[in-house]
Tab-separated table of C-alpha atoms in Angstrom:
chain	number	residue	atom	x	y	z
I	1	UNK	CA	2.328	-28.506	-24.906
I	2	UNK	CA	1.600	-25.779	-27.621
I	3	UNK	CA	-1.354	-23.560	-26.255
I	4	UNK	CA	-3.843	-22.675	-29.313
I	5	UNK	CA	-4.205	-18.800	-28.685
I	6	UNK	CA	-6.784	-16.139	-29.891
I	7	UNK	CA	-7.474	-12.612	-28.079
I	8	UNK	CA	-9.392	-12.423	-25.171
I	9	UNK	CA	-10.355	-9.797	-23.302
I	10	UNK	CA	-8.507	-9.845	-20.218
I	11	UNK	CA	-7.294	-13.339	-19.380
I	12	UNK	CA	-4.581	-15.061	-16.869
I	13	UNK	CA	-3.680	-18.382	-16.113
I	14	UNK	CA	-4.011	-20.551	-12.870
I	15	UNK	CA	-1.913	-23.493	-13.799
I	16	UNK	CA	0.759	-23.661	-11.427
I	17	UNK	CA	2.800	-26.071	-13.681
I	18	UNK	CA	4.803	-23.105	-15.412
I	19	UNK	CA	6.517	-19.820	-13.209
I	20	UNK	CA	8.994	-17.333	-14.595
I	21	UNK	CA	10.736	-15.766	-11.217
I	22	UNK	CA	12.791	-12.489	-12.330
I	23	UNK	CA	14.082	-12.148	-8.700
I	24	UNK	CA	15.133	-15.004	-6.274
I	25	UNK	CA	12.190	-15.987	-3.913
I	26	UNK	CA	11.872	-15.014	-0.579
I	27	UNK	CA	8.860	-16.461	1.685
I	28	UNK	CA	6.532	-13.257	2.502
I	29	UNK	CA	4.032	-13.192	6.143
I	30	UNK	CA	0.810	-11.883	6.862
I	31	UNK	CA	1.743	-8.366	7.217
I	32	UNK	CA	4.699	-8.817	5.409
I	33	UNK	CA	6.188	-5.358	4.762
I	34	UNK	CA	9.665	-6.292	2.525
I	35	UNK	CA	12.810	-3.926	2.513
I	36	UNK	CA	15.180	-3.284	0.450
I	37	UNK	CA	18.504	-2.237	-0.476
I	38	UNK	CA	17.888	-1.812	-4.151
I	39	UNK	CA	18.133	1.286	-5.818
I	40	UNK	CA	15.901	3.618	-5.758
I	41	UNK	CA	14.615	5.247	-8.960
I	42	UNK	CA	12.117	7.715	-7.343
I	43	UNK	CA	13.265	8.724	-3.762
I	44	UNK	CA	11.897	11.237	-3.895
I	45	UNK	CA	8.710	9.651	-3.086
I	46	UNK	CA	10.320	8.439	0.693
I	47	UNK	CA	9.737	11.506	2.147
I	48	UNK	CA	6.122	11.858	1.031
I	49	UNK	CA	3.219	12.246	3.515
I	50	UNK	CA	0.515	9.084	3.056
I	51	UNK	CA	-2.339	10.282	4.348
I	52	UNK	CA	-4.748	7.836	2.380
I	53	UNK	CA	-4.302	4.280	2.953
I	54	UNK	CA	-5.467	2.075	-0.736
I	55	UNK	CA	-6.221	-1.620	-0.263
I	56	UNK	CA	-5.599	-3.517	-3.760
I	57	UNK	CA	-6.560	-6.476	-3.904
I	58	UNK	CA	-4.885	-8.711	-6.568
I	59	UNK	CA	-1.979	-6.326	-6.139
I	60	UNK	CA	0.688	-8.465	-6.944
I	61	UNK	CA	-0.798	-9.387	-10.451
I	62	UNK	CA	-0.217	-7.891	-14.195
I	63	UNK	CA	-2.590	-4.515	-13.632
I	64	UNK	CA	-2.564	-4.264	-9.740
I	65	UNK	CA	1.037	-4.375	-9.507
I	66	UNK	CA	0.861	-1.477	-11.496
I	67	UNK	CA	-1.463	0.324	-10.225
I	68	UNK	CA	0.362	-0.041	-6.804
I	69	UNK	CA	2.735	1.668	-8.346
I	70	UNK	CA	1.396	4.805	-9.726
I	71	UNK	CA	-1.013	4.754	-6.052
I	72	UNK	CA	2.381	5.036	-4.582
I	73	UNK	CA	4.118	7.661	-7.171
I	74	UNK	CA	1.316	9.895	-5.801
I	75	UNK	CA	1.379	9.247	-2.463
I	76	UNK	CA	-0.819	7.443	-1.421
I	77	UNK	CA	0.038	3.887	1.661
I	78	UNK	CA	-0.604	1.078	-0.309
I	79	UNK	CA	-1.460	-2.354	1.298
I	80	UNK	CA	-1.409	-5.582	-0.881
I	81	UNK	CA	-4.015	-8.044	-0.810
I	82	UNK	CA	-2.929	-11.521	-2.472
I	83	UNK	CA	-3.299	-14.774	-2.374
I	84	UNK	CA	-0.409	-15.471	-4.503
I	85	UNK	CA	-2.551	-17.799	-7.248
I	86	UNK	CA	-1.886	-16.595	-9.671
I	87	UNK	CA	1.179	-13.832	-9.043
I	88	UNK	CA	3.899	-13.952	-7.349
I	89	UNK	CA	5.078	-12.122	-3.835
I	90	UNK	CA	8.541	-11.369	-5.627
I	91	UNK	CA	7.055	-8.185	-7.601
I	92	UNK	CA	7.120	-6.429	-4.374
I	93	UNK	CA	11.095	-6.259	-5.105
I	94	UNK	CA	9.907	-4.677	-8.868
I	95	UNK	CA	7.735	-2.276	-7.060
I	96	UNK	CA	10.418	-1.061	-4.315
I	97	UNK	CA	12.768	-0.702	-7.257
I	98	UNK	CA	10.490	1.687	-9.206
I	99	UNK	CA	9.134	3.897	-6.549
I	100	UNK	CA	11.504	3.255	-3.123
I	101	UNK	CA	8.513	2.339	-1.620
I	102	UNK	CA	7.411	-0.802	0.453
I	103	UNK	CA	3.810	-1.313	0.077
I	104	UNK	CA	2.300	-3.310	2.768
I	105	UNK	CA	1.519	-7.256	1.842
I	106	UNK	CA	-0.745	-9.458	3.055
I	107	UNK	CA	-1.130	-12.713	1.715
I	108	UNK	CA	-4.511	-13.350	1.954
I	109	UNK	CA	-7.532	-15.747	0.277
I	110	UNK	CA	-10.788	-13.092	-0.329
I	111	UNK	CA	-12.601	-16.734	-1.058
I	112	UNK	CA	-12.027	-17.209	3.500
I	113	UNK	CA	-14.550	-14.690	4.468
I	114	UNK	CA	-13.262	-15.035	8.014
I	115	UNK	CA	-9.890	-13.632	6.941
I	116	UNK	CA	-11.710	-10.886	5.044
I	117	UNK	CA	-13.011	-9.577	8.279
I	118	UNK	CA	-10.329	-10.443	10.157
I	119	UNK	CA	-8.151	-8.221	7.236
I	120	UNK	CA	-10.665	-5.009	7.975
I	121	UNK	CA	-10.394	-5.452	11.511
I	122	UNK	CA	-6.761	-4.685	11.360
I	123	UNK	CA	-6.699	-1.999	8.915
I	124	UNK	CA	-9.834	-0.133	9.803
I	125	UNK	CA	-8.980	3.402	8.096
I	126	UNK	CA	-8.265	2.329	4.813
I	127	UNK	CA	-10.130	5.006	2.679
I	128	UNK	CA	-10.300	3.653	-0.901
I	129	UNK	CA	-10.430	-0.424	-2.762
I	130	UNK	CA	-9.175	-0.669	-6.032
I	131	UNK	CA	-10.591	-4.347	-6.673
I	132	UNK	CA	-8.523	-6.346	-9.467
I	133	UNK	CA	-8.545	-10.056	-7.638
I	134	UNK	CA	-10.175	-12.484	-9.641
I	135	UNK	CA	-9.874	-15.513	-11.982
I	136	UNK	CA	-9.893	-13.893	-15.908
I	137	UNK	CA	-9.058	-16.828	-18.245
I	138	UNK	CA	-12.007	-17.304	-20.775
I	139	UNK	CA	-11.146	-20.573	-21.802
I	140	UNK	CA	-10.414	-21.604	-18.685
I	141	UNK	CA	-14.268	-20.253	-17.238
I	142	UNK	CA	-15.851	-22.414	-20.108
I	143	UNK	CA	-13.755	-25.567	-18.467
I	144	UNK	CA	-13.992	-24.740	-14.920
I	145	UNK	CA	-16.867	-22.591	-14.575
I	146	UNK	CA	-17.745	-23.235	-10.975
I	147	UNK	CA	-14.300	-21.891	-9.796
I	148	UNK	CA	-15.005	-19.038	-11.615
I	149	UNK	CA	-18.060	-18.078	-9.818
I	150	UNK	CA	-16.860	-18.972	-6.392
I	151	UNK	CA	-13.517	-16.724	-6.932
I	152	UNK	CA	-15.269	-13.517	-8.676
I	153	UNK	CA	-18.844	-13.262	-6.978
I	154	UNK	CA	-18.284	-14.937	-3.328
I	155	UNK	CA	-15.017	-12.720	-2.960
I	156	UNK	CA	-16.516	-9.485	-3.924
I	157	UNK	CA	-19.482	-10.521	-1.558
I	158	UNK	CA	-17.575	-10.781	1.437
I	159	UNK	CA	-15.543	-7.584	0.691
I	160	UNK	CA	-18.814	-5.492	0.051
I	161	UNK	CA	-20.293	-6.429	3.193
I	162	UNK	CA	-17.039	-5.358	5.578
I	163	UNK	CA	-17.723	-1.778	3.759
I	164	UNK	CA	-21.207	-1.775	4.173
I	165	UNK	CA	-19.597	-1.007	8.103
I	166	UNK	CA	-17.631	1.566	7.420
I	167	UNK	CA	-19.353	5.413	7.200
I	168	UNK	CA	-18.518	5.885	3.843
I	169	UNK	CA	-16.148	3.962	1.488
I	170	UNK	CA	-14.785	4.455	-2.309
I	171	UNK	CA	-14.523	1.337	-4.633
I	172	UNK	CA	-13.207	0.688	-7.868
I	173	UNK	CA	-14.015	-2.653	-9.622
I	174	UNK	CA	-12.018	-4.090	-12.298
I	175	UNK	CA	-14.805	-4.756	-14.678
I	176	UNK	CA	-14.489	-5.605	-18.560
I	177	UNK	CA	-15.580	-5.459	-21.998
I	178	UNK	CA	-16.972	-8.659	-21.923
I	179	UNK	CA	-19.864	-7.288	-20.065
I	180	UNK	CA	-21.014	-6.258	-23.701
I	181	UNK	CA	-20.526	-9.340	-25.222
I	182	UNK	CA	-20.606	-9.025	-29.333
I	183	UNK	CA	-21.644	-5.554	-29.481
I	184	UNK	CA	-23.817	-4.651	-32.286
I	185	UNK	CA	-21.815	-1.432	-33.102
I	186	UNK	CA	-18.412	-0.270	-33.116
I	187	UNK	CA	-16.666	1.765	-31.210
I	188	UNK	CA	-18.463	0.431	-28.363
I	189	UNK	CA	-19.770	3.391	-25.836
I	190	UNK	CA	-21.046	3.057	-22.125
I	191	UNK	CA	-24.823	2.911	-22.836
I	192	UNK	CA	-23.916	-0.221	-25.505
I	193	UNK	CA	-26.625	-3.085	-24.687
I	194	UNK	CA	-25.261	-5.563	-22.116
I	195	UNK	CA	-25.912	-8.676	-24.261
I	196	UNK	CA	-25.399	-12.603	-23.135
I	197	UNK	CA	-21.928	-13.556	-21.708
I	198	UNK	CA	-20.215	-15.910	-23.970
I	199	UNK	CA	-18.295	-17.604	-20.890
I	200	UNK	CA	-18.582	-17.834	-17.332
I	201	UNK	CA	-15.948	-15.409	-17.002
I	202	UNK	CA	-17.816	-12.692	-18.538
I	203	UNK	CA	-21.065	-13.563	-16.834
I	204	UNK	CA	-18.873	-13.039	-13.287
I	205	UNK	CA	-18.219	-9.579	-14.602
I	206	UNK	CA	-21.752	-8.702	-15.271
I	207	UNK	CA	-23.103	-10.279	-12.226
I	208	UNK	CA	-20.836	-8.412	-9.765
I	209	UNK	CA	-21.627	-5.175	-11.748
I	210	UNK	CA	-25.403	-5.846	-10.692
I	211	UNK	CA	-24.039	-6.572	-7.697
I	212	UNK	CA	-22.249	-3.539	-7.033
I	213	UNK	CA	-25.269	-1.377	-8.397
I	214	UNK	CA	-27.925	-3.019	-5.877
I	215	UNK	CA	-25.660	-1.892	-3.129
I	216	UNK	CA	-24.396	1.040	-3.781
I	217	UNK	CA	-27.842	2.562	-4.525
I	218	UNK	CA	-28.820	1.461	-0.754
I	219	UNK	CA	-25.951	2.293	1.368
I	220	UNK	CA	-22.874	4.823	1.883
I	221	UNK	CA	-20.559	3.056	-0.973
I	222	UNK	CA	-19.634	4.657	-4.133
I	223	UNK	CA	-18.399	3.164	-7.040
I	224	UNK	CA	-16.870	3.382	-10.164
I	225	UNK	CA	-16.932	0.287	-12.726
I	226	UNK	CA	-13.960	0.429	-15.054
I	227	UNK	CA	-14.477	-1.892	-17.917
I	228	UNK	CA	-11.030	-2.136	-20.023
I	229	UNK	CA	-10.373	-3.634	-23.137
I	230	UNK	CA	-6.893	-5.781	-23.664
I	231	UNK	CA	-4.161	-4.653	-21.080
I	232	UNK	CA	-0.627	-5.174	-22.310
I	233	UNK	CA	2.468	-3.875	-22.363
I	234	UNK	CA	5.456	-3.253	-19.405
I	235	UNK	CA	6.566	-1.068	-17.014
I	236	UNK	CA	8.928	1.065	-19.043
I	237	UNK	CA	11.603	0.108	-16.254
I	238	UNK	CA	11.123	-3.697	-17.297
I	239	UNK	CA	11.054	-4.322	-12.834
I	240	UNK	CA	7.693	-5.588	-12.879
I	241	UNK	CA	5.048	-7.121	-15.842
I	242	UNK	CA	2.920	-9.491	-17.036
I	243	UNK	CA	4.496	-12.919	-15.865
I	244	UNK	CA	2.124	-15.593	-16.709
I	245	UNK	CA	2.362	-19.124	-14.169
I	246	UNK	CA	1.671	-21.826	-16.663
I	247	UNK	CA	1.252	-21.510	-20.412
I	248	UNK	CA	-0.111	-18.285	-21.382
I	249	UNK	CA	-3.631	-17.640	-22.601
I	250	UNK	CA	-3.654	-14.090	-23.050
I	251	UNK	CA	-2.088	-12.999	-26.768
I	252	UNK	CA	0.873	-10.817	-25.998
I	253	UNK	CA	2.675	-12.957	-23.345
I	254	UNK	CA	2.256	-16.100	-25.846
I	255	UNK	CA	3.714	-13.908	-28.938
I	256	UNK	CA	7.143	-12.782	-26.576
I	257	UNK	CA	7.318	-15.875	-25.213
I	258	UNK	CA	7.477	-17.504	-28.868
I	259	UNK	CA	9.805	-14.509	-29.932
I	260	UNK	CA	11.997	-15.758	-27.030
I	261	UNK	CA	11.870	-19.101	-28.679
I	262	UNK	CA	10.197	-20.642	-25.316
I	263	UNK	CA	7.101	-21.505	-27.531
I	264	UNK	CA	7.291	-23.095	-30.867
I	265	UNK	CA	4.888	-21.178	-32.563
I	266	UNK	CA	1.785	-19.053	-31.681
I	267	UNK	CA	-1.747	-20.477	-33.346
I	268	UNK	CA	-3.970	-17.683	-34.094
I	269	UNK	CA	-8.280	-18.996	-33.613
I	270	UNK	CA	-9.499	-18.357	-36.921
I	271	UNK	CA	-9.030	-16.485	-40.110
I	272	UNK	CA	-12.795	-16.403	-41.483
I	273	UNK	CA	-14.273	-13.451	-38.966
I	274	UNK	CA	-16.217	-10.808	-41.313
I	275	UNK	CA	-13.236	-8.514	-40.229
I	276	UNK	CA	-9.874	-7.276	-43.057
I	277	UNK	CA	-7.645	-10.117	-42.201
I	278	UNK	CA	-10.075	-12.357	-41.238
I	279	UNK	CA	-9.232	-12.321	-37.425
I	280	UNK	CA	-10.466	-10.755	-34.576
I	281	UNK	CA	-10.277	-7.127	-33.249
I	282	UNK	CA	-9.221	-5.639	-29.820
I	283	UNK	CA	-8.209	-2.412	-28.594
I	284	UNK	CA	-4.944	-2.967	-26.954
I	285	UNK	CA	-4.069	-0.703	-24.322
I	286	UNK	CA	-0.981	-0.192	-22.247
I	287	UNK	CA	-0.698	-1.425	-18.443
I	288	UNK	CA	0.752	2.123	-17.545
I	289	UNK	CA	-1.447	3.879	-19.092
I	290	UNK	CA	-4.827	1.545	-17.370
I	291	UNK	CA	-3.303	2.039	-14.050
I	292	UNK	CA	-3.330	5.864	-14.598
I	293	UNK	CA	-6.683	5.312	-15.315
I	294	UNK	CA	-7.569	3.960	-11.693
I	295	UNK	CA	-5.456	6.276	-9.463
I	296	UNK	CA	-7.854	8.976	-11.322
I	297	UNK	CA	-11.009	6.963	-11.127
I	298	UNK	CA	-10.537	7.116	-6.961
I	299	UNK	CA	-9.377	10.506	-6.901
I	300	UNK	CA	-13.153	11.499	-8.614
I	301	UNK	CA	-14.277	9.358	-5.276
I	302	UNK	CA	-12.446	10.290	-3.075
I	303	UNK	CA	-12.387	14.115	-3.884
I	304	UNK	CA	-16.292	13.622	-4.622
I	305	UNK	CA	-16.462	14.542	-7.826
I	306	UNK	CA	-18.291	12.024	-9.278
I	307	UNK	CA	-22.060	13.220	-10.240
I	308	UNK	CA	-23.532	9.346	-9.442
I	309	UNK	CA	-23.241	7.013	-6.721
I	310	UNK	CA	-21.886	4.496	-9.337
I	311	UNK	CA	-20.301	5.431	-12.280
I	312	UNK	CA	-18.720	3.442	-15.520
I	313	UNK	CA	-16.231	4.528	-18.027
I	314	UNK	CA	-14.749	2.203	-20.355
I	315	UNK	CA	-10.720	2.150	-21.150
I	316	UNK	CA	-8.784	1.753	-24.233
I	317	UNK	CA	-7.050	3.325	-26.977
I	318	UNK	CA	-10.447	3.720	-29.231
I	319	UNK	CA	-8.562	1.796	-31.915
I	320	UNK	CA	-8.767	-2.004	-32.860
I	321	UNK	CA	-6.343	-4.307	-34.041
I	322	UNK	CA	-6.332	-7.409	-35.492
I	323	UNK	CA	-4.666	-10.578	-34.141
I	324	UNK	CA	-2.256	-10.227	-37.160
I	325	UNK	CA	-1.924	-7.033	-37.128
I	326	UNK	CA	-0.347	-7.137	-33.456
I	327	UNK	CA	1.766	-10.448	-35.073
I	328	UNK	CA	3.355	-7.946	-37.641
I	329	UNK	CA	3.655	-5.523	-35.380
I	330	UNK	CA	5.779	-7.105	-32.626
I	331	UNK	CA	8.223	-9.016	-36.093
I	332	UNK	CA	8.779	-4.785	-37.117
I	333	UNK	CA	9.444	-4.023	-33.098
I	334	UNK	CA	11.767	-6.714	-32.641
I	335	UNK	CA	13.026	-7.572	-35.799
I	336	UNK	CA	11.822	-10.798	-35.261
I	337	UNK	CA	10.004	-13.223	-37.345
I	338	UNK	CA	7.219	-14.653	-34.955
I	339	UNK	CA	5.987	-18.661	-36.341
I	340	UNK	CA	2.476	-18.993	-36.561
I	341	UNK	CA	-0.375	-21.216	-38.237
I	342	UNK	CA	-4.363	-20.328	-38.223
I	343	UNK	CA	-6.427	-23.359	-36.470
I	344	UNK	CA	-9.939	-23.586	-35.578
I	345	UNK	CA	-11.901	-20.764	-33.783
I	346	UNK	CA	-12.507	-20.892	-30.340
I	347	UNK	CA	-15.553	-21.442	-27.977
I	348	UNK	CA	-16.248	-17.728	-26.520
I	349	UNK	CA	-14.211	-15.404	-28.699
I	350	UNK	CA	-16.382	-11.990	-30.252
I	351	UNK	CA	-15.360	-11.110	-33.402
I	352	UNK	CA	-14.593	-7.020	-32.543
I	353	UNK	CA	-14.125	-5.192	-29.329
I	354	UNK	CA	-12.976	-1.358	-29.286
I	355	UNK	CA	-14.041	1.313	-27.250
I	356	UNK	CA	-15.352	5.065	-27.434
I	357	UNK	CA	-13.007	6.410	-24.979
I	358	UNK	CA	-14.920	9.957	-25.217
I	359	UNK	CA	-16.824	9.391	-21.578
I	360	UNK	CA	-13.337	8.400	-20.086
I	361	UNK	CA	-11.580	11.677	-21.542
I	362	UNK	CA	-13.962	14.335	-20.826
I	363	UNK	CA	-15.507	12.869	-17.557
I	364	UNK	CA	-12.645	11.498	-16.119
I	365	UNK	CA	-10.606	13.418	-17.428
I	366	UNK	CA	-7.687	10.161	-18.410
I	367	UNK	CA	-6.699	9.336	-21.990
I	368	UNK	CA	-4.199	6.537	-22.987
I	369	UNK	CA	-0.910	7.611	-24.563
I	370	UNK	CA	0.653	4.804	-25.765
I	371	UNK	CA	0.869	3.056	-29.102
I	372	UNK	CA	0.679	-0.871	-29.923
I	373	UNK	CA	4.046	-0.429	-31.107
I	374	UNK	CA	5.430	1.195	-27.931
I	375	UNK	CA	3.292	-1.305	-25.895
I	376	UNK	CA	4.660	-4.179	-27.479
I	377	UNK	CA	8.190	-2.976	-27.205
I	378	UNK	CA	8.037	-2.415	-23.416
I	379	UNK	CA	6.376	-6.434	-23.584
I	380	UNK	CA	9.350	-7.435	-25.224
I	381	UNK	CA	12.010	-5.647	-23.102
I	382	UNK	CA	10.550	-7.509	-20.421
I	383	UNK	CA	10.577	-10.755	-21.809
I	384	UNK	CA	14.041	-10.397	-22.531
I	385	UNK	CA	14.730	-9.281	-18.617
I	386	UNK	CA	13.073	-12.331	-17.707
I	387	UNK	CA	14.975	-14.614	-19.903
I	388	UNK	CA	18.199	-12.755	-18.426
């Protein structure tokens, strides 16, 4: 089935129809804590002193797995939340191989709020959440909106209210620039107008924004929001990256996958947006780099730094690219010509979305490094590790 593509802001898929496994499977258990004999790239890291335990939820997905690794580069005892959706437990084996470190997994459904509790209960000194878990497919939110707002607003519910227990407790939401829906101005800054979602999915990230506000300014929480642009790239190590289950719906995956001559040809919504080329514009910013962003962003919280009980920055490069602009890129990175046609536009696509980064660089202090054209090549390294 050919999937017609366009950007989207920050997108997965839930169809279970479609899995690429890099490692052979191997059943994980509540609590499951997996070894291995693989080698180690950073050993170093064995002998480090956790004194912080960091629960991140979605951990096993595109950004969370790594941002479990750079939480662990630095020290700090990681412990997986997952309900394997929309991921796969055998990252954990990408994630040993990169840092020596076993993370702690639980395989566990934030939708059960008896499990929730059950989950604090057990681990009742973790100091920091870094909260990724939720569905992100904007064409899939327009078809299946209700699952949408069960899965993003029940689940941050329940986890909100086991922290409202605790004395005082650090939280980091993985928020999004669809909050701002077509912004009126360019680059878009932190105090741009939060205007109408254009799909349920972006309506979950607004509402659990408000959420998170109305509680934070009544209890001992404090939060930062961090609302990124379009995440891609790869581990430089090619162990662990974005690994789509089902067709893909986010633009990069689709473009290596049809590199990799898995996909016929990409199709690219639209070509009559008042942009240069005629399609639309992101700011595409490297995994690595976005999961820097969040071991910083809980650092500010947890070393109290941050001047307001909730905070927002918003990450990405500053720069936008066009959808064929990121097509000519990837033919010059891997000397591949990529088949393509232009088709129809698509319900719930903005025309432009690129950030001012200025808040995130002199507040927090983090500034992405990488280029589209390193991004992309780290994508297609680990397309071709996939495809063996």
């Amino acid at each position: 089935m050919l999937r017609l593509f366009a950007p989207d802001f920050f997108i997965g898929s839930l169809d279970p129809a479609f899995r690429y496994n890099l490692f052979s499977p191997k059943k994980a258990q509540k609590g499951f804590s997996l070894q291995s004999g693989l080698g180690h790239r950073n050993k170093k890291n064995n002998n480090t002193k956790n004194t912080m335990k960091i629960v991140v939820t979605g951990g096993l997905g595109f950004i969370g797995s790594h941002t479990v690794v750079e939480l662990q580069n630095v020290g700090y005892e990681v412990i997986i939340i997952d309900n394997l959706s929309n991921s796969s437990e055998d990252v954990l084996k990408g994630i040993i191989a990169i840092t020596g470190k076993t993370p702690i997994f639980e395989k566990i459904d934030l939708r059960e709020k008896e499990a929730v509790r059950d989950f604090f209960k057990k681990y009742n000194d973790v100091s920091g959440i870094i909260h990724f878990a939720a569905s992100k497919a904007v064409g899939e939110s327009v078809q299946n909106p209700l699952l949408y707002y069960e899965n993003n607003i029940n689940t941050l519910v329940y986890l909100l209210q086991e922290l409202l227990q605790k004395d005082e407790a650090s939280f980091i939401f993985s928020s999004s620039c669809t909050v701002y829906g077509q912004a009126e101005k360019m680059p878009i800054t932190e105090n741009a107008s939060i205007q109408p979602a254009v799909s349920p999915y972006g309506n979950t990230k607004q509402i659990g924004e408000e959420i998170i506000t109305d509680v934070v300014n009544v209890s001992n929480i404090n939060a930062i929001l961090l609302r990124y642009f379009n995440p891609i790239g790869a581990h430089p190590t090619a162990e662990i990256g974005e690994l789509p289950i089902g067709v893909p719906q986010n633009l990069v995956p689709f473009i290596t996958q049809t590199g990799a001559g898995l996909r016929k040809e990409l199709s690219v919504y639209g070509d009559d947006y008042p942009t240069t080329d005629g399609t639309c514009i992101r700011d595409y910013i490297h995994v690595v780099d976005l999961a820097k962003a969040h071991v910083t962003a809980l650092q500010r919280l947890l070393n109290k730094k941050n001047v307001e009980k909730i905070e927002t920055f918003n990450l990405g490069t500053g720069t936008g690219s066009s959808v064929l602009e990121v097509i000519q890129t990837f033919e010059k990175v891997s000397g591949k010509p990529l088949p393509y046609k232009i088709v129809d536009r698509r319900e719930g696509d903005v025309i432009s979305a690129y950030a001012n980064t200025d808040k995130a660089n002199e507040v927090l202090g983090w500034k992405a490094h990488s280029t589209l054209e390193e991004s992309l090549t780290s994508a297609w390294k680990w397309q071709q590790k996939i495809n063996g």
